[in-house]
């Protein structure tokens, strides 16, 4: 390979590293590198073996789409939304909330069991302080098993659907059931009662919650903030908008109407899906370890 070819490869590798580093820092925070080393390099037993579906799903770039969809879906429960609006600080520090969530997912999926136990204990302690009264006058508590289960199922439904649409290796039926069963282990540690164990149970539980869901003003404001006013530099807003459109496309129609989100089936099945595939593939490429450059040829 000539010098010009080598220079091009080095330039591409540098661009890949810069993009991957920027995305990782946004998601994992300034302490991300140290936390990553601690999660993956600390010896000891893990909750999940390397062959488990939860590792395939939570380690894939499709999580970027799934995370946005999860937030939109979770916001439809008025009591869950009240807790987020009153205590999470997502508007003032949205990246901080994302980084805490990504750390929780990484620790419980890939980390040593001891660190996972410690993280769960800290979250449960925080939950004891998250309580109050929703705008409709009803009390809420983050420790409420019923609310905990809604947050859990909205999240894993979103992650699983996103992985099936945009993941590198979509799961077969056994794998999808295995993923739901894996996440049930984490849910029970957080005191979720009767989390679903199969994809069919997951769908049934989502359906059971539907009478409780509504598009509150807080939920609609959250959707506008997440989709149209993200705290991002201009160059990052285009790929983020594509991820946002992909997340909305995967919401069921009954979830879009309360949030006043559009339904454009032709555009969504073509342009939006193609764009979502392009951006998630790009993120996957940027955040994966590049192969060593080929040596120069004489």
CSV table of C-alpha atoms in Angstrom, one decimal:
chain,number,residue,atom,x,y,z
A,1,UNK,CA,0.0,0.0,0.0
A,2,UNK,CA,1.4,3.4,-0.9
A,3,UNK,CA,2.0,6.3,1.4
A,4,UNK,CA,-1.2,8.1,0.3
A,5,UNK,CA,-3.3,5.0,1.1
A,6,UNK,CA,-1.7,4.6,4.5
A,7,UNK,CA,-2.3,8.3,5.2
A,8,UNK,CA,-6.0,7.9,4.3
A,9,UNK,CA,-6.3,4.9,6.5
A,10,UNK,CA,-4.6,6.7,9.4
A,11,UNK,CA,-6.9,9.7,8.8
A,12,UNK,CA,-10.0,7.4,8.9
A,13,UNK,CA,-8.7,5.7,12.0
A,14,UNK,CA,-8.2,9.1,13.7
A,15,UNK,CA,-11.7,10.2,12.8
A,16,UNK,CA,-13.1,7.0,14.1
A,17,UNK,CA,-11.3,7.4,17.4
A,18,UNK,CA,-12.5,11.0,17.7
A,19,UNK,CA,-16.1,10.3,17.0
A,20,UNK,CA,-16.1,7.2,19.3
A,21,UNK,CA,-14.4,9.1,22.1
A,22,UNK,CA,-16.9,11.9,21.8
A,23,UNK,CA,-19.9,9.6,21.9
A,24,UNK,CA,-18.5,7.6,24.8
A,25,UNK,CA,-17.8,10.7,26.8
A,26,UNK,CA,-21.4,11.9,26.4
A,27,UNK,CA,-22.8,8.6,27.4
A,28,UNK,CA,-20.4,7.5,30.1
A,29,UNK,CA,-19.2,10.9,31.4
A,30,UNK,CA,-15.8,12.1,32.4
A,31,UNK,CA,-15.2,9.1,34.7
A,32,UNK,CA,-16.3,6.7,31.9
A,33,UNK,CA,-12.8,5.2,31.1
A,34,UNK,CA,-12.1,4.4,34.7
A,35,UNK,CA,-15.5,2.9,35.2
A,36,UNK,CA,-15.2,0.9,32.0
A,37,UNK,CA,-12.0,-0.6,33.2
A,38,UNK,CA,-13.4,-1.4,36.6
A,39,UNK,CA,-16.5,-3.0,35.1
A,40,UNK,CA,-14.7,-5.2,32.5
A,41,UNK,CA,-11.3,-5.8,34.2
A,42,UNK,CA,-12.2,-6.5,37.8
A,43,UNK,CA,-12.1,-10.3,38.3
A,44,UNK,CA,-14.9,-12.2,39.9
A,45,UNK,CA,-18.3,-13.8,39.0
A,46,UNK,CA,-20.8,-11.9,37.0
A,47,UNK,CA,-24.6,-12.1,37.0
A,48,UNK,CA,-24.6,-13.1,33.4
A,49,UNK,CA,-22.3,-15.3,31.3
A,50,UNK,CA,-20.8,-14.1,28.1
A,51,UNK,CA,-23.3,-16.1,26.0
A,52,UNK,CA,-26.4,-14.5,27.6
A,53,UNK,CA,-28.8,-12.4,25.4
A,54,UNK,CA,-28.7,-9.5,27.7
A,55,UNK,CA,-25.0,-8.9,26.8
A,56,UNK,CA,-25.8,-8.9,23.1
A,57,UNK,CA,-28.6,-6.4,23.5
A,58,UNK,CA,-27.0,-4.0,26.0
A,59,UNK,CA,-23.7,-4.0,24.2
A,60,UNK,CA,-25.1,-2.9,20.8
A,61,UNK,CA,-25.5,0.5,19.3
A,62,UNK,CA,-29.2,0.0,18.9
A,63,UNK,CA,-29.5,1.0,22.6
A,64,UNK,CA,-29.2,4.6,21.5
A,65,UNK,CA,-32.6,4.3,19.8
A,66,UNK,CA,-34.0,2.1,22.5
A,67,UNK,CA,-33.1,4.5,25.2
A,68,UNK,CA,-35.0,7.4,23.6
A,69,UNK,CA,-38.0,5.2,23.0
A,70,UNK,CA,-37.9,4.0,26.6
A,71,UNK,CA,-38.0,7.6,27.9
A,72,UNK,CA,-40.9,8.5,25.7
A,73,UNK,CA,-42.9,5.4,26.7
A,74,UNK,CA,-42.2,5.7,30.4
A,75,UNK,CA,-43.4,9.3,30.4
A,76,UNK,CA,-46.9,8.1,29.7
A,77,UNK,CA,-47.5,7.0,33.2
A,78,UNK,CA,-48.4,10.2,35.2
A,79,UNK,CA,-46.9,9.0,38.5
A,80,UNK,CA,-43.6,7.9,36.9
A,81,UNK,CA,-43.5,11.2,35.0
A,82,UNK,CA,-44.1,13.1,38.2
A,83,UNK,CA,-41.2,11.4,39.8
A,84,UNK,CA,-38.9,12.2,36.9
A,85,UNK,CA,-40.0,15.8,36.6
A,86,UNK,CA,-39.7,16.4,40.3
A,87,UNK,CA,-36.5,14.6,41.2
A,88,UNK,CA,-34.3,13.5,38.2
A,89,UNK,CA,-33.1,16.9,37.0
A,90,UNK,CA,-33.3,15.6,33.5
A,91,UNK,CA,-33.8,19.1,32.0
A,92,UNK,CA,-31.0,20.7,34.0
A,93,UNK,CA,-28.6,17.8,33.6
A,94,UNK,CA,-29.9,15.4,30.9
A,95,UNK,CA,-26.4,14.0,30.2
A,96,UNK,CA,-25.9,13.3,33.9
A,97,UNK,CA,-29.1,11.2,34.0
A,98,UNK,CA,-28.0,9.4,30.8
A,99,UNK,CA,-24.6,8.6,32.3
A,100,UNK,CA,-26.1,7.3,35.5
A,101,UNK,CA,-28.4,5.1,33.5
A,102,UNK,CA,-25.7,3.8,31.2
A,103,UNK,CA,-23.5,3.0,34.2
A,104,UNK,CA,-26.3,1.0,35.9
A,105,UNK,CA,-26.9,-1.0,32.7
A,106,UNK,CA,-23.2,-1.6,32.2
A,107,UNK,CA,-22.6,-2.7,35.8
A,108,UNK,CA,-25.5,-5.1,36.0
A,109,UNK,CA,-24.9,-6.5,32.6
A,110,UNK,CA,-21.2,-6.8,32.4
A,111,UNK,CA,-19.7,-6.0,35.8
A,112,UNK,CA,-18.6,-8.2,38.7
A,113,UNK,CA,-21.5,-9.3,41.0
A,114,UNK,CA,-20.1,-7.4,44.0
A,115,UNK,CA,-20.1,-4.1,42.1
A,116,UNK,CA,-23.6,-4.9,40.7
A,117,UNK,CA,-24.9,-5.5,44.3
A,118,UNK,CA,-23.3,-2.2,45.5
A,119,UNK,CA,-24.9,-0.3,42.6
A,120,UNK,CA,-28.4,-1.8,43.2
A,121,UNK,CA,-28.1,-0.9,46.9
A,122,UNK,CA,-27.3,2.7,46.1
A,123,UNK,CA,-30.2,3.0,43.7
A,124,UNK,CA,-32.7,1.5,46.2
A,125,UNK,CA,-31.5,4.0,48.8
A,126,UNK,CA,-32.0,6.9,46.4
A,127,UNK,CA,-35.5,5.6,45.6
A,128,UNK,CA,-36.5,6.0,49.3
A,129,UNK,CA,-36.2,9.8,48.9
A,130,UNK,CA,-38.1,10.0,45.6
A,131,UNK,CA,-41.7,10.6,46.6
A,132,UNK,CA,-44.2,13.3,46.4
A,133,UNK,CA,-47.6,14.3,44.9
A,134,UNK,CA,-48.4,14.3,41.2
A,135,UNK,CA,-50.2,17.2,39.6
A,136,UNK,CA,-53.4,15.2,39.7
A,137,UNK,CA,-53.1,14.9,43.5
A,138,UNK,CA,-52.1,11.3,43.7
A,139,UNK,CA,-49.0,10.4,45.8
A,140,UNK,CA,-46.1,8.6,44.1
A,141,UNK,CA,-43.0,6.9,45.3
A,142,UNK,CA,-40.1,5.5,43.3
A,143,UNK,CA,-40.1,2.5,45.6
A,144,UNK,CA,-43.6,1.6,44.6
A,145,UNK,CA,-43.3,-1.9,43.0
A,146,UNK,CA,-46.1,-1.1,40.5
A,147,UNK,CA,-44.3,1.9,39.2
A,148,UNK,CA,-41.0,0.1,39.2
A,149,UNK,CA,-42.4,-2.6,37.0
A,150,UNK,CA,-43.8,-0.1,34.5
A,151,UNK,CA,-40.4,1.6,34.2
A,152,UNK,CA,-38.8,-1.8,33.8
A,153,UNK,CA,-41.1,-3.2,31.1
A,154,UNK,CA,-41.2,0.1,29.1
A,155,UNK,CA,-37.4,0.0,29.1
A,156,UNK,CA,-36.8,-3.6,28.1
A,157,UNK,CA,-39.6,-3.5,25.6
A,158,UNK,CA,-37.8,-0.6,24.0
A,159,UNK,CA,-34.3,-2.1,24.1
A,160,UNK,CA,-35.6,-5.4,22.7
A,161,UNK,CA,-37.5,-3.8,19.8
A,162,UNK,CA,-34.7,-1.5,18.9
A,163,UNK,CA,-32.3,-4.5,18.9
A,164,UNK,CA,-34.6,-6.4,16.6
A,165,UNK,CA,-34.8,-3.5,14.2
A,166,UNK,CA,-31.3,-2.0,14.4
A,167,UNK,CA,-29.1,-4.5,16.2
A,168,UNK,CA,-26.1,-6.2,14.6
A,169,UNK,CA,-27.5,-9.7,15.4
A,170,UNK,CA,-31.2,-9.8,16.1
A,171,UNK,CA,-32.4,-12.5,18.4
A,172,UNK,CA,-34.5,-15.6,17.6
A,173,UNK,CA,-37.5,-16.4,19.8
A,174,UNK,CA,-35.5,-18.3,22.3
A,175,UNK,CA,-33.0,-15.4,22.5
A,176,UNK,CA,-35.8,-12.8,23.0
A,177,UNK,CA,-37.3,-14.9,25.8
A,178,UNK,CA,-33.9,-15.3,27.3
A,179,UNK,CA,-33.3,-11.5,27.2
A,180,UNK,CA,-36.6,-10.8,29.0
A,181,UNK,CA,-35.7,-13.5,31.6
A,182,UNK,CA,-32.2,-12.0,32.1
A,183,UNK,CA,-33.6,-8.6,32.7
A,184,UNK,CA,-36.1,-10.0,35.2
A,185,UNK,CA,-33.1,-11.0,37.4
A,186,UNK,CA,-32.0,-7.3,37.5
A,187,UNK,CA,-35.6,-6.2,38.1
A,188,UNK,CA,-36.1,-8.4,41.1
A,189,UNK,CA,-32.9,-7.0,42.6
A,190,UNK,CA,-34.6,-3.6,42.4
A,191,UNK,CA,-37.7,-5.0,44.1
A,192,UNK,CA,-39.9,-5.3,41.0
A,193,UNK,CA,-42.6,-7.8,41.7
A,194,UNK,CA,-43.4,-10.4,39.1
A,195,UNK,CA,-41.3,-9.0,36.2
A,196,UNK,CA,-42.0,-10.7,32.9
A,197,UNK,CA,-39.9,-13.8,32.0
A,198,UNK,CA,-40.9,-14.1,28.3
A,199,UNK,CA,-41.6,-11.9,25.3
A,200,UNK,CA,-45.3,-12.8,25.5
A,201,UNK,CA,-45.5,-11.9,29.2
A,202,UNK,CA,-43.8,-8.6,28.4
A,203,UNK,CA,-46.4,-7.8,25.8
A,204,UNK,CA,-49.2,-8.8,28.1
A,205,UNK,CA,-47.9,-6.6,31.0
A,206,UNK,CA,-47.5,-3.6,28.7
A,207,UNK,CA,-51.2,-4.1,27.7
A,208,UNK,CA,-52.2,-4.3,31.4
A,209,UNK,CA,-50.8,-0.8,32.0
A,210,UNK,CA,-52.5,0.9,29.1
A,211,UNK,CA,-55.6,2.1,31.1
A,212,UNK,CA,-53.2,4.0,33.4
A,213,UNK,CA,-51.3,5.8,30.7
A,214,UNK,CA,-52.0,9.3,29.5
A,215,UNK,CA,-50.3,12.2,27.8
A,216,UNK,CA,-49.9,14.7,30.6
A,217,UNK,CA,-48.5,18.2,29.9
A,218,UNK,CA,-45.3,17.1,31.6
A,219,UNK,CA,-45.0,14.1,29.3
A,220,UNK,CA,-45.6,16.2,26.2
A,221,UNK,CA,-43.0,18.7,27.4
A,222,UNK,CA,-40.5,15.9,27.9
A,223,UNK,CA,-41.1,14.6,24.4
A,224,UNK,CA,-40.5,18.1,23.0
A,225,UNK,CA,-37.3,18.5,25.0
A,226,UNK,CA,-36.0,15.0,24.0
A,227,UNK,CA,-36.8,15.2,20.4
A,228,UNK,CA,-36.5,18.9,19.4
A,229,UNK,CA,-34.4,20.7,22.0
A,230,UNK,CA,-31.5,18.4,23.0
A,231,UNK,CA,-28.5,20.2,24.6
A,232,UNK,CA,-26.2,19.3,21.7
A,233,UNK,CA,-23.8,21.1,19.4
A,234,UNK,CA,-25.1,21.8,15.9
A,235,UNK,CA,-23.1,19.1,14.1
A,236,UNK,CA,-24.5,16.4,16.4
A,237,UNK,CA,-28.2,17.4,16.0
A,238,UNK,CA,-28.7,15.8,12.6
A,239,UNK,CA,-27.7,12.3,13.6
A,240,UNK,CA,-29.5,12.8,17.0
A,241,UNK,CA,-32.7,13.8,15.1
A,242,UNK,CA,-32.5,10.6,13.0
A,243,UNK,CA,-32.2,8.6,16.2
A,244,UNK,CA,-35.2,10.5,17.6
A,245,UNK,CA,-37.3,9.8,14.5
A,246,UNK,CA,-36.3,6.1,14.7
A,247,UNK,CA,-37.4,5.9,18.3
A,248,UNK,CA,-40.8,7.5,17.5
A,249,UNK,CA,-41.3,5.2,14.6
A,250,UNK,CA,-41.1,2.2,16.9
A,251,UNK,CA,-43.7,3.5,19.3
A,252,UNK,CA,-47.2,2.0,19.0
A,253,UNK,CA,-49.8,4.4,17.6
A,254,UNK,CA,-51.6,4.4,21.0
A,255,UNK,CA,-48.5,5.9,22.6
A,256,UNK,CA,-48.0,8.6,20.0
A,257,UNK,CA,-51.4,10.3,20.1
A,258,UNK,CA,-51.2,11.3,23.8
A,259,UNK,CA,-47.7,12.7,23.2
A,260,UNK,CA,-48.9,14.4,20.0
A,261,UNK,CA,-46.3,12.7,17.9
A,262,UNK,CA,-46.9,12.3,14.2
A,263,UNK,CA,-47.7,9.1,12.3
A,264,UNK,CA,-46.2,9.0,8.8
A,265,UNK,CA,-46.2,5.3,7.8
A,266,UNK,CA,-44.7,5.6,4.3
A,267,UNK,CA,-41.8,7.9,5.3
A,268,UNK,CA,-41.2,5.9,8.5
A,269,UNK,CA,-41.0,2.6,6.8
A,270,UNK,CA,-38.5,3.9,4.3
A,271,UNK,CA,-36.6,7.1,5.0
A,272,UNK,CA,-36.7,6.8,8.8
A,273,UNK,CA,-35.7,3.2,9.0
A,274,UNK,CA,-32.9,3.7,6.5
A,275,UNK,CA,-31.6,6.7,8.5
A,276,UNK,CA,-31.8,4.8,11.8
A,277,UNK,CA,-29.8,2.0,10.3
A,278,UNK,CA,-27.2,4.3,8.9
A,279,UNK,CA,-26.7,6.2,12.2
A,280,UNK,CA,-26.6,3.1,14.4
A,281,UNK,CA,-24.2,1.5,12.1
A,282,UNK,CA,-22.0,4.6,12.2
A,283,UNK,CA,-22.1,4.7,16.0
A,284,UNK,CA,-21.2,0.9,16.1
A,285,UNK,CA,-18.3,1.5,13.8
A,286,UNK,CA,-17.0,4.5,15.7
A,287,UNK,CA,-17.2,2.8,19.1
A,288,UNK,CA,-15.7,-0.5,18.1
A,289,UNK,CA,-12.0,-1.2,18.3
A,290,UNK,CA,-10.5,-0.7,14.8
A,291,UNK,CA,-8.2,-3.3,13.3
A,292,UNK,CA,-4.5,-2.4,13.3
A,293,UNK,CA,-3.5,-0.5,10.2
A,294,UNK,CA,-1.8,-2.5,7.4
A,295,UNK,CA,1.9,-2.0,7.1
A,296,UNK,CA,3.2,0.1,4.3
A,297,UNK,CA,4.1,-1.8,1.2
A,298,UNK,CA,7.3,-1.1,-0.7
